[in-house]
Coordinates of C-alpha atoms and ligand atoms in Angstrom, one line a residue:
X97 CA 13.9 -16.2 1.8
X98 CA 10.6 -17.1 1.5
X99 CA 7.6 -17.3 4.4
X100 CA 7.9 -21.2 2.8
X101 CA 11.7 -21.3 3.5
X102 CA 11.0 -19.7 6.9
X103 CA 9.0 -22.1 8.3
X104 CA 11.1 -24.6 6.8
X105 CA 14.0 -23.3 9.2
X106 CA 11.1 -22.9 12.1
X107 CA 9.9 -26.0 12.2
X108 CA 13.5 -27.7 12.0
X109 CA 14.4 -26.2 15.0
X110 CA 17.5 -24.2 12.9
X111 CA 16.0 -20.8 14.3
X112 CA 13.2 -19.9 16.7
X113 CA 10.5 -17.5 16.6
X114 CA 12.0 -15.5 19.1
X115 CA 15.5 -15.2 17.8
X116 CA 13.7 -14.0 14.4
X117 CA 11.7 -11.6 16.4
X118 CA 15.1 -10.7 18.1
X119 CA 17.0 -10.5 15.2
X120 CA 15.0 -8.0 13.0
X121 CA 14.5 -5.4 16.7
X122 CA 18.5 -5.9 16.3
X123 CA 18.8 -4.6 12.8
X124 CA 15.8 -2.3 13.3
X125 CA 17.6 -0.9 16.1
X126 CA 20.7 -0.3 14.2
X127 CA 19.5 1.0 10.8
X128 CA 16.0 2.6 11.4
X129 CA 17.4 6.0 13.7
X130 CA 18.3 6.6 9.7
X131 CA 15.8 5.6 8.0
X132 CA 12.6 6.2 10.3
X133 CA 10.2 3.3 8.9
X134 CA 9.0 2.7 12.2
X135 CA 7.0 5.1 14.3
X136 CA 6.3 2.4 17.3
X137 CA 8.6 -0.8 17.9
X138 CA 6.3 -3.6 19.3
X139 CA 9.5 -5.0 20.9
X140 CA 8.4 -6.6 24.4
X141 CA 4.8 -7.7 22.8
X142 CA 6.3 -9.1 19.8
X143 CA 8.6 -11.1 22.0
X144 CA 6.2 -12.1 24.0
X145 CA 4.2 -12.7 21.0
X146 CA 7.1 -15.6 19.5
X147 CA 7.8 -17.2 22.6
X148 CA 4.4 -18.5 23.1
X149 CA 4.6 -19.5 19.6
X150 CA 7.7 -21.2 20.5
X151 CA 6.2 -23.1 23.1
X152 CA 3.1 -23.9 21.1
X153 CA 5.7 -25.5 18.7
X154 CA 7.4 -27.5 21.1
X155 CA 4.1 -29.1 22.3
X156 CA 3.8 -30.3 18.9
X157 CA 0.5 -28.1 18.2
X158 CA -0.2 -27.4 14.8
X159 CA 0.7 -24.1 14.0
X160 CA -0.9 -21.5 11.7
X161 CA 0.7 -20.5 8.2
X162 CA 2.2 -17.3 9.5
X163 CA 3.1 -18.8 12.9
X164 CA 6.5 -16.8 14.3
X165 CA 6.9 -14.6 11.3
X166 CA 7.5 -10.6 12.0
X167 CA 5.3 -8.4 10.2
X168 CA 4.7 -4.5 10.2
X169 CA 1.8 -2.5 10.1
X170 CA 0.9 1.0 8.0
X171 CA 0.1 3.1 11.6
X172 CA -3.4 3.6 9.9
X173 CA -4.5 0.0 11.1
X174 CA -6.1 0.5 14.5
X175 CA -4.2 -2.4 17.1
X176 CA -6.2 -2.6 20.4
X177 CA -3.5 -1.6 23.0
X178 CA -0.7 -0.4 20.5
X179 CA -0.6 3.3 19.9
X180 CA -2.2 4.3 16.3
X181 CA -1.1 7.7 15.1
X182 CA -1.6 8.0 11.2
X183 CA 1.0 10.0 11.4
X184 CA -0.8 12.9 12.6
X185 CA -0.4 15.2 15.6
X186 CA -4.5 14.8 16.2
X187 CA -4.0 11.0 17.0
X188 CA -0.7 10.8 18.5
X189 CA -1.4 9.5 21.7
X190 CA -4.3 7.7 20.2
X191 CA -4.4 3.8 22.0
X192 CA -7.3 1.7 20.1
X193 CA -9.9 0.1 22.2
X194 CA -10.5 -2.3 19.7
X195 CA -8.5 -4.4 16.5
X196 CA -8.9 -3.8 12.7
X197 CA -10.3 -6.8 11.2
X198 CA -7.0 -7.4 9.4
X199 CA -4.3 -7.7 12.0
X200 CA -6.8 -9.8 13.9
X201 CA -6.8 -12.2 11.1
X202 CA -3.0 -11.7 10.9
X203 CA -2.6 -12.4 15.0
X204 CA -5.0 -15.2 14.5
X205 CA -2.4 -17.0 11.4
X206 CA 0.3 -16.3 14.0
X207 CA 2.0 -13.7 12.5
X208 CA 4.2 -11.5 15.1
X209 CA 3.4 -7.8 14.8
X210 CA 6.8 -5.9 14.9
X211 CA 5.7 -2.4 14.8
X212 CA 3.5 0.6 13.7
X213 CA 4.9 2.0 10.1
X214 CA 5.6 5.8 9.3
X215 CA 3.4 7.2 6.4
X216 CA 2.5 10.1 5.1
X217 CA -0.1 12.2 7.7
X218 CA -3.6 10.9 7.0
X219 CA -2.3 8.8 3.7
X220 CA -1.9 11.8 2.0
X221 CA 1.3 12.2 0.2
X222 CA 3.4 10.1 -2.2
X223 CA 6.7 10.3 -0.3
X224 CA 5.9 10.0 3.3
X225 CA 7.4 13.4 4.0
X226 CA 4.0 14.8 5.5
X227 CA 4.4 12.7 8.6
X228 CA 4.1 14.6 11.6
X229 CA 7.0 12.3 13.0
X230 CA 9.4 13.3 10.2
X231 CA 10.4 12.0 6.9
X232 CA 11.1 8.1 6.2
X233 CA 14.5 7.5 3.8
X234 CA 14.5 5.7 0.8
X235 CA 17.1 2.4 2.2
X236 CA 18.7 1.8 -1.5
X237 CA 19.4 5.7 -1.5
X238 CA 18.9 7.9 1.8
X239 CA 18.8 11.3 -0.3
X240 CA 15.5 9.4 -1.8
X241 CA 11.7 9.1 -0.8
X242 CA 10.8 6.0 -0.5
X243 CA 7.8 7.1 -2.0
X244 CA 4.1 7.1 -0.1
X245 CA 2.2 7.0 1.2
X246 CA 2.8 3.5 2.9
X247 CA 6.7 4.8 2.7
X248 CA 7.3 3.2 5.9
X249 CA 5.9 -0.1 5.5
X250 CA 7.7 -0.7 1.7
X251 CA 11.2 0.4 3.3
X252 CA 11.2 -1.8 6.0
X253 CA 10.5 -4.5 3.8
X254 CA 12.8 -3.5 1.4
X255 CA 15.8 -3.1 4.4
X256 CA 14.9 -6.2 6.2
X257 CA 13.2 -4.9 8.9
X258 CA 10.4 -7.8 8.5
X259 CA 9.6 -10.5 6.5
X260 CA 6.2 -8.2 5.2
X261 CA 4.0 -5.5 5.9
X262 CA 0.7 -4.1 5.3
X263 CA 0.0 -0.4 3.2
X264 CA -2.9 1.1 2.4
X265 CA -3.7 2.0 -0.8
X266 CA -6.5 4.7 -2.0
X267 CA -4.6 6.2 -5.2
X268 CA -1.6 4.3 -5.6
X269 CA -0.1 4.1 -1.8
X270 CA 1.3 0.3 -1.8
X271 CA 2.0 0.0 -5.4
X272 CA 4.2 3.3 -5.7
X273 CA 6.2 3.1 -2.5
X274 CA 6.8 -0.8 -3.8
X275 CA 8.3 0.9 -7.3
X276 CA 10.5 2.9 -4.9
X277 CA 11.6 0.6 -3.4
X278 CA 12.1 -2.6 -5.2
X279 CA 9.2 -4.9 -3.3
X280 CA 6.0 -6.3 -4.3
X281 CA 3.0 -4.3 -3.1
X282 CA -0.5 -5.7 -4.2
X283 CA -3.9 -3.5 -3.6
X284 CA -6.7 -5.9 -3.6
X285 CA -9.9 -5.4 -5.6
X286 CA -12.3 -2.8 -3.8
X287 CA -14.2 -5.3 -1.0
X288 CA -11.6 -8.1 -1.0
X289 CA -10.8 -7.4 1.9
X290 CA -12.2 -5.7 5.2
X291 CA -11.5 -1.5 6.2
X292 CA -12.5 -2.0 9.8
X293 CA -10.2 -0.6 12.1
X294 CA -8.6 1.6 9.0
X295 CA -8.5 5.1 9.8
X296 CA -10.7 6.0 6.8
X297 CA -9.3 8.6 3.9
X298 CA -11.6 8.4 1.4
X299 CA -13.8 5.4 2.1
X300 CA -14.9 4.3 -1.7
X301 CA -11.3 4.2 -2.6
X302 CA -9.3 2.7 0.3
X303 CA -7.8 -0.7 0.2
X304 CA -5.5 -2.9 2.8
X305 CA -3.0 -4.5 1.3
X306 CA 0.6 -6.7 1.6
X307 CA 4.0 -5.8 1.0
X308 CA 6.3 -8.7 0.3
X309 CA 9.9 -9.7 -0.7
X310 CA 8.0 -11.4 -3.4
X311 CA 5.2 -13.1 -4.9
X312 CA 4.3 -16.0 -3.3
X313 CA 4.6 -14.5 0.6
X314 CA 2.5 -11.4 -0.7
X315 CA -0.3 -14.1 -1.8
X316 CA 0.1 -15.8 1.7
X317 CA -1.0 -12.9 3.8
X318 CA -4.0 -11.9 0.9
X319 CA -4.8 -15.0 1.5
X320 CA -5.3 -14.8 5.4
X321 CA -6.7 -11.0 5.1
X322 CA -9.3 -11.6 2.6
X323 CA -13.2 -12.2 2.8
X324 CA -16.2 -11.3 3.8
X325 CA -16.4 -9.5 7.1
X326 CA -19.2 -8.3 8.8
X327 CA -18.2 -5.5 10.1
X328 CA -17.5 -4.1 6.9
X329 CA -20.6 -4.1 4.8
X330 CA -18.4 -3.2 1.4
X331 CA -16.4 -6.6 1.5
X332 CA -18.4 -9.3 -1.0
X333 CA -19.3 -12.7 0.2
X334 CA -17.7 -14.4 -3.0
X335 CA -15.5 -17.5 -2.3
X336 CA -11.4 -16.5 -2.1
X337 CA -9.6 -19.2 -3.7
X338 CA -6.0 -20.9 -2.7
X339 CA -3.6 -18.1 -4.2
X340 CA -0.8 -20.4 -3.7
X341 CA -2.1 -23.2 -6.1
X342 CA -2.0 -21.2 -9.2
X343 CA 1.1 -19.7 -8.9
X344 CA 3.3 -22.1 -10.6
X345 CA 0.5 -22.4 -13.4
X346 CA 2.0 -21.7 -16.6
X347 CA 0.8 -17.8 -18.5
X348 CA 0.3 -20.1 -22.0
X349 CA -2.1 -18.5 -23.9
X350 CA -3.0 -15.4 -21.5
X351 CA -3.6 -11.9 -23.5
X352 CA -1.8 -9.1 -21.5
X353 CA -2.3 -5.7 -23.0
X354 CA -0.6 -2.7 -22.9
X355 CA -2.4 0.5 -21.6
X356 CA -0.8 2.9 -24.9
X357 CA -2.2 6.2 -22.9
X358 CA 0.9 5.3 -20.1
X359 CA 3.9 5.1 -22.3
X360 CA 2.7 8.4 -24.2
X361 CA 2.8 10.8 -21.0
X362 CA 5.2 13.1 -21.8
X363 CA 6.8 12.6 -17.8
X364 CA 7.5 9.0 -18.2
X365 CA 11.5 8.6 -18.0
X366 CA 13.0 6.5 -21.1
X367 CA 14.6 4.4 -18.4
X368 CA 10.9 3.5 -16.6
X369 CA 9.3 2.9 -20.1
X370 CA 12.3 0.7 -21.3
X371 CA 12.3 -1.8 -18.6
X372 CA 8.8 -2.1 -18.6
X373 CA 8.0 -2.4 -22.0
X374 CA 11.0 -5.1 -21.7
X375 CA 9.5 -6.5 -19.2
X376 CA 6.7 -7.2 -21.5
X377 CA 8.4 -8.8 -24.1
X378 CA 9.7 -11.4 -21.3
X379 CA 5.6 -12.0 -20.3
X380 CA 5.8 -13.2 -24.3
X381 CA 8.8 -15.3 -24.6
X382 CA 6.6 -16.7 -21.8
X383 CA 4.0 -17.5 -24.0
X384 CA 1.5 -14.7 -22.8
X385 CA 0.0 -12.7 -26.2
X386 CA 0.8 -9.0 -26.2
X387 CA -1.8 -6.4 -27.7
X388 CA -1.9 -2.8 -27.2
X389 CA -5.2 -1.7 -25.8
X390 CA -6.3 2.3 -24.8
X391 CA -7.6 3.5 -22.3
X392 CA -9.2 6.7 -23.6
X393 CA -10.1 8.3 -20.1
X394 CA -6.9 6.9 -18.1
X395 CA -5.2 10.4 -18.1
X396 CA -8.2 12.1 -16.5
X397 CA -7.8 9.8 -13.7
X398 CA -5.8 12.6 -11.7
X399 CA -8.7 15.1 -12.1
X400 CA -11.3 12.9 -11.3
X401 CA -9.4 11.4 -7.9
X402 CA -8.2 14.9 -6.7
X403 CA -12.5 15.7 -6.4
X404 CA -13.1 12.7 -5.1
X405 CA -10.8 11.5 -2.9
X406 CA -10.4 15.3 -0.6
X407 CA -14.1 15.2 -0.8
X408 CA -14.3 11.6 0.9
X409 CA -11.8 13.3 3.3
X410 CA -13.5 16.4 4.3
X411 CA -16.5 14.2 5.4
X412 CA -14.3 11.6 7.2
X413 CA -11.9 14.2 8.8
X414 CA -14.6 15.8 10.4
X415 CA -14.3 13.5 13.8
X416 CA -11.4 14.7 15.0
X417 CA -13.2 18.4 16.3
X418 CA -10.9 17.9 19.8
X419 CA -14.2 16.8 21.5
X420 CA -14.8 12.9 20.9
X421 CA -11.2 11.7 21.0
X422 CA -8.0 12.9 19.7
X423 CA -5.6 16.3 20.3
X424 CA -7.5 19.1 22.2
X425 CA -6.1 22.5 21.9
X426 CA -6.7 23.9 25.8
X427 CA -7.8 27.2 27.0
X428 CA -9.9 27.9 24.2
X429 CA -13.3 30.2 25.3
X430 CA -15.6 28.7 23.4
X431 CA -16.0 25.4 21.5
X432 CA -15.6 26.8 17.9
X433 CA -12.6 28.5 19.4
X434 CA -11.6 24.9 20.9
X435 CA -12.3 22.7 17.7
X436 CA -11.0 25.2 15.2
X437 CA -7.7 25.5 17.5
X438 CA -7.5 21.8 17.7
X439 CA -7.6 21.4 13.9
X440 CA -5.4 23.8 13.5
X441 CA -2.6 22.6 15.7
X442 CA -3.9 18.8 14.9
X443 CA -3.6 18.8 11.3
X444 CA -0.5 19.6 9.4
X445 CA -0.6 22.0 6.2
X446 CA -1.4 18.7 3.3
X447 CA -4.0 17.6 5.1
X448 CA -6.1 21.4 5.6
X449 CA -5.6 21.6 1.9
X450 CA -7.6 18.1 0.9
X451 CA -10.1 19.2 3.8
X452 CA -10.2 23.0 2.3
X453 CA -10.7 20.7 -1.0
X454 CA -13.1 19.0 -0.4
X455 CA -15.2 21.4 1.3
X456 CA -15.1 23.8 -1.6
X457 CA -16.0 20.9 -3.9
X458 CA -19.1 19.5 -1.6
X459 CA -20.5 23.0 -1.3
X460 CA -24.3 23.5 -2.0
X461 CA -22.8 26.3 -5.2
X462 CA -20.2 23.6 -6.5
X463 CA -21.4 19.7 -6.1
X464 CA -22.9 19.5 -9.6
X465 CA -19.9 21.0 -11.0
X466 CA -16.8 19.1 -9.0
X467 CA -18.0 16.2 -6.9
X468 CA -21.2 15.4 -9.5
X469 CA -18.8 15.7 -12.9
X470 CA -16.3 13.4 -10.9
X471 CA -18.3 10.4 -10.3
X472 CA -19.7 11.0 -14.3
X473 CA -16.3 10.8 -15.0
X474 CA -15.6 7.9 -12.9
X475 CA -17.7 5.4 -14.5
X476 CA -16.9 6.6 -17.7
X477 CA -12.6 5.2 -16.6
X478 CA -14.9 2.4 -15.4
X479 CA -16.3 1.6 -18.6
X480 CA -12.9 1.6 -20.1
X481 CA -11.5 -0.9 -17.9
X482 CA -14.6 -3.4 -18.7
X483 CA -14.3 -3.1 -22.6
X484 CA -10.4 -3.4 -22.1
X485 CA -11.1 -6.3 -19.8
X486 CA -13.5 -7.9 -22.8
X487 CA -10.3 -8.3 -25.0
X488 CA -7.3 -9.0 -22.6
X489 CA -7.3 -11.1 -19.1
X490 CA -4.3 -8.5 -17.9
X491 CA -3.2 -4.7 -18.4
X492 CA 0.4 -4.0 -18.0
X493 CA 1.4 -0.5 -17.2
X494 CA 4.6 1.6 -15.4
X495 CA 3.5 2.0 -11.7
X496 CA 5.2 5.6 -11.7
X497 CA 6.6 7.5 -14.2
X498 CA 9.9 7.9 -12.9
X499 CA 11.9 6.4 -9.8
X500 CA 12.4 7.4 -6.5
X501 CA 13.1 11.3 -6.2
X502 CA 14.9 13.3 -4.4
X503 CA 13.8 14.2 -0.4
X504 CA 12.6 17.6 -0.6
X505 CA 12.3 17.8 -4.2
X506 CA 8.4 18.1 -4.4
X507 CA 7.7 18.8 -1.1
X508 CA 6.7 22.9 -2.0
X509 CA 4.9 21.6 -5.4
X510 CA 1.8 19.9 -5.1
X511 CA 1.0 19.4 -8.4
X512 CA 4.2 17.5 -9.2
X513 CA 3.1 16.0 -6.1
X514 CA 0.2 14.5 -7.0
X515 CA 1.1 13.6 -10.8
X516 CA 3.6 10.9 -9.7
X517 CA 0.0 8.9 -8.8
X518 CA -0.6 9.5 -12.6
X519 CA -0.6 5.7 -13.1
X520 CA -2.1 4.0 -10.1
X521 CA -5.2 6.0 -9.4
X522 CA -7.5 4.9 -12.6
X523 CA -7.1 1.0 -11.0
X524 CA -8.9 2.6 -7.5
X525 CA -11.3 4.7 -9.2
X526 CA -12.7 1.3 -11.0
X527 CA -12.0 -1.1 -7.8
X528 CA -9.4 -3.1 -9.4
X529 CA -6.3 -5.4 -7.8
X530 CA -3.4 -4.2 -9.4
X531 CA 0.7 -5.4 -8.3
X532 CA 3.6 -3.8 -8.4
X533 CA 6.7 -5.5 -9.2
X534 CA 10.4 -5.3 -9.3
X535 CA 11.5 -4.9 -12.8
X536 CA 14.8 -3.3 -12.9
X537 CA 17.3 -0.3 -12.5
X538 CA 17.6 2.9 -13.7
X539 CA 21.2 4.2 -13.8
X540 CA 21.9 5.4 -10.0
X541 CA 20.9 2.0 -9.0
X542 CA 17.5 2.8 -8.2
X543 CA 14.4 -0.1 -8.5
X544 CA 11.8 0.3 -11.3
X545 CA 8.3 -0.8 -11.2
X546 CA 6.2 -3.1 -13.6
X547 CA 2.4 -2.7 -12.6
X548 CA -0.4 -5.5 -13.3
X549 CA -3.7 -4.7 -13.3
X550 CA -6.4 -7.4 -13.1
X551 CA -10.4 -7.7 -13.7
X552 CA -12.8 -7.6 -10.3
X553 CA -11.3 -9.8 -7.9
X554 CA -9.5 -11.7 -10.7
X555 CA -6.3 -11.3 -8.0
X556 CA -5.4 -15.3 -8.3
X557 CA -4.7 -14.2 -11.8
X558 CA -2.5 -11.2 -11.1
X559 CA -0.6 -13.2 -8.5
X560 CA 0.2 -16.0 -11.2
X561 CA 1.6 -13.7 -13.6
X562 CA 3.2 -11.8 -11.6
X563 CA 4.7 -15.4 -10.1
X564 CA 5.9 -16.3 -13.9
X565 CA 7.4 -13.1 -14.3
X566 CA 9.7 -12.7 -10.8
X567 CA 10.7 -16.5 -11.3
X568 CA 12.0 -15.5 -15.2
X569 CA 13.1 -12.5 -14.6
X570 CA 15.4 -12.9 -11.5
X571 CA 15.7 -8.9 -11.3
X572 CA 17.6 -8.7 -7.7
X573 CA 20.3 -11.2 -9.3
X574 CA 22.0 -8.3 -10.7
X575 CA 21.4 -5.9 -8.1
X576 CA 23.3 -2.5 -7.4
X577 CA 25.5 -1.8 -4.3
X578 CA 23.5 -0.1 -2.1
X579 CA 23.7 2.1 1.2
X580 CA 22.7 -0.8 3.2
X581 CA 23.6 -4.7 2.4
X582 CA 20.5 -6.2 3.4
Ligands
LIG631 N1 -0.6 9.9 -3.1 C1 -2.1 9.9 -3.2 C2 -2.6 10.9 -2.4 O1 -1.9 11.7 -1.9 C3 -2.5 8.5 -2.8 C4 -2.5 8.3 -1.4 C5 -3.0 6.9 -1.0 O2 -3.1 6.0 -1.8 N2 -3.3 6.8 0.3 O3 -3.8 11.1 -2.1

């Protein structure tokens, strides 16, 4: 069902806001004490939330596009009132005195917020097993990650939960927990849209973003979170046009290219590079041109971010010292003693490492070296992009070399870790939207991902190929059994 279809059946009267509201706690309350995609149910709010929606309906008002429809939140949003933890022991009885820009402009279209999603601690992690609040499950396999680190918010899409969500995205966060989980996740070009109220990473990589059943609902809410904002000065005063209008516009004539430095890595599974490069050949019957284009620097993406982004963090992360808000370890004797204790305790052991990271990188010895070499670097995957962008009006790419893995499988191997971001992070380095989409099933039954990747807030673009391509392709027709019928 689509948001369209929903308010098709709101406005008829056939179901009201409430009894969706009430209908998705239900199943929440029956499936998520397995699969922990929630950290904090919004149930009596929410309800609240529909009812006067309800009652604004009856009246006859004329309701926003999102009026009545449940949607979850990555718990690294701040919501004024509604406990916001990032999934860290620092924050965990953190209460926000004030709203992020996006979930006002969600509240304001009407949308019901259901919950707060489980992620990994801080964003860091691509499985969403560093949670201080333990692990989320993988719903089309429980012995699966769903990946991360917006785990939460792609699984309780992908269980039916809600009817969308919002990730966060800084090296591949909404795109490869969509891939895991067989929904569309879509980070927005760098300064579409607003980081106020985000519980900042790495701030020149960070991105709010939708997750969505499909295409045209994860256009709907880019549509009501984008634009300028002036509390954030990085989001660009540049018109944001009607997603929904180019959807259905036919990909005629559109040159798609194929990043060739993807399907050479040597951990890209045969069943990953298969359906995407299949998935390809379908963009052509639908009349798009395919041509191979490189990428030269797209493999030192993982280098480059792993400086970068714990360096952004070191700086950022140095708030929570147990004095201005957050944990505070008590009888401590002196305040180093108090702030180092409060860390300690605060912070679980992925995000010490970025901060240790970072640290190292930033030092007075070292900046020229890391952090300096990093940013060269940088613009050089920068550069690439633009003279890619100067033949082809898409790139096409796997989002993540393999499928979901196994829980506990990486968990004691960082490196491993961090190379399943191998394919997202060049798109954040250089600011870019880029989707991820269904695109079929490996042999367990597990979803594959096809990842777009657009020009500079070319997003209307991405949207309508990615449109033309879940419309032909019709991947969930065929779909495995799974552990839960949704
Ligand atoms: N997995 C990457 C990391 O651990 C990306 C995280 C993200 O996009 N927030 O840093």
């Amino acid at each position: 069902m689509t948001f369209a279809d929903l308010r098709q059946k709101l406005s008829s009267g056939e179901v009201s806001s409430k009894e969706l509201v009430q209908e998705k706690i239900n199943r929440i309350n029956e499936l998520d004490p397995t699969l922990n995609s929630f950290l904090t149910v919004n149930t009596k709010k929410a309800l609240e939330q529909a009812e006067k929606i309800d009652i604004q309906r009856a009246s006859g008002n004329n309701l926003p596009p999102l009026a009545g429809i449940p949607i979850a939140i990555k718990d690294n949003l701040c919501t004024k009132g509604l406990k916001t933890t990032c999934a860290s022991n620092i924050l965990s009885n953190f209460v926000p005195p004030y709203e992020s820009t996006v979930t006002e402009r969600l509240l304001k279209s009407g949308a019901v917020i259901i919950g707060k999603t489980n992620m990994d601690e801080f964003a860091m992690g691509s499985s969403t097993e560093t949670s201080a609040f333990g692990p989320t499950l993988n719903p089309w396999n429980i012995s699966k990650v769903p990946g991360g680190s917006s785990g939460g918010s792609a699984a309780s899409v992908a269980a039916g939960l809600c009817f969308g969500s919002l990730g966060s995205d800084t090296g591949g966060s909404i795109r490869q927990p969509a891939s895991f989980c067989g929904v569309v996740g879509l980070k927005p070009t760098y300064g579409r849209v607003s980081r106020w109220g985000l519980i900042a990473f790495a701030s020149s990589l960070d991105q709010v973003g939708p997750f969505a059943n499909n295409v045209s609902d994860a256009a709907e809410i880019l549509q009501v979170i984008s634009g300028k904002d002036d509390k954030d000065s990085t989001t660009v005063d540049i018109r944001v046009p009607n997603y929904l209008e180019s959807l259905s516009k036919s990909i005629k004539g559109l040159k798609i290219g194929l990043i060739d430095n993807c399907f050479q890595h040597e951990g890209l599974s045969s069943e990953v590079k298969e359906s995407v490069l299949g998935s390809a050949s379908l963009l052509e019957n639908l009349g798009a041109e395919i041509i191979n284009v490189s990428c030269p620097r797209f493999n030192d993406g993982i280098a480059t971010y792993y400086v970068i982004a714990p360096s952004e963090a070191s700086a950022n992360l140095a708030r929570y010292d147990g004095v201005k808000y957050g944990f505070r370890s008590k009888d401590s004797q002196s305040l180093i003693e108090m702030t180092s204790r409060s860390r300690a305790l605060g912070f679980g052991s992925e995000v010490k490492r970025r901060i240790l990271i970072g640290t190292y990188a930033l030092s007075a010895g070292y900046v020229d070296a890391y952090y300096k070499k990093a940013q060269q670097v940088r613009t050089l995957i920068r550069n690439d992009f633009d003279n890619a962008f100067k033949k082809v009006d898409i790139l096409l790419a796997p989002t993540s070399p393999t499928t979901a893995f196994g829980s506990g499988e990486n968990v004691d191997n960082p490196m491993a870790m961090y190379l399943s971001d191998l394919l997202t992070i060049p798109a954040n380095l250089a600011g870019l939207p880029a989707i991820n989409l269904p695109c079929g099933f490996d042999k367990n039954g597990l979803p594959i991902g096809l990842q777009l990747i657009a020009n500079v807030f070319d997003e209307e673009r991405l949207l309508q190929v990615a449109n033309q391509f879940e419309n032909t392709a019709d991947v969930f027709k065929n779909r495995p059994k799974t552990d839960f019928t949704f």
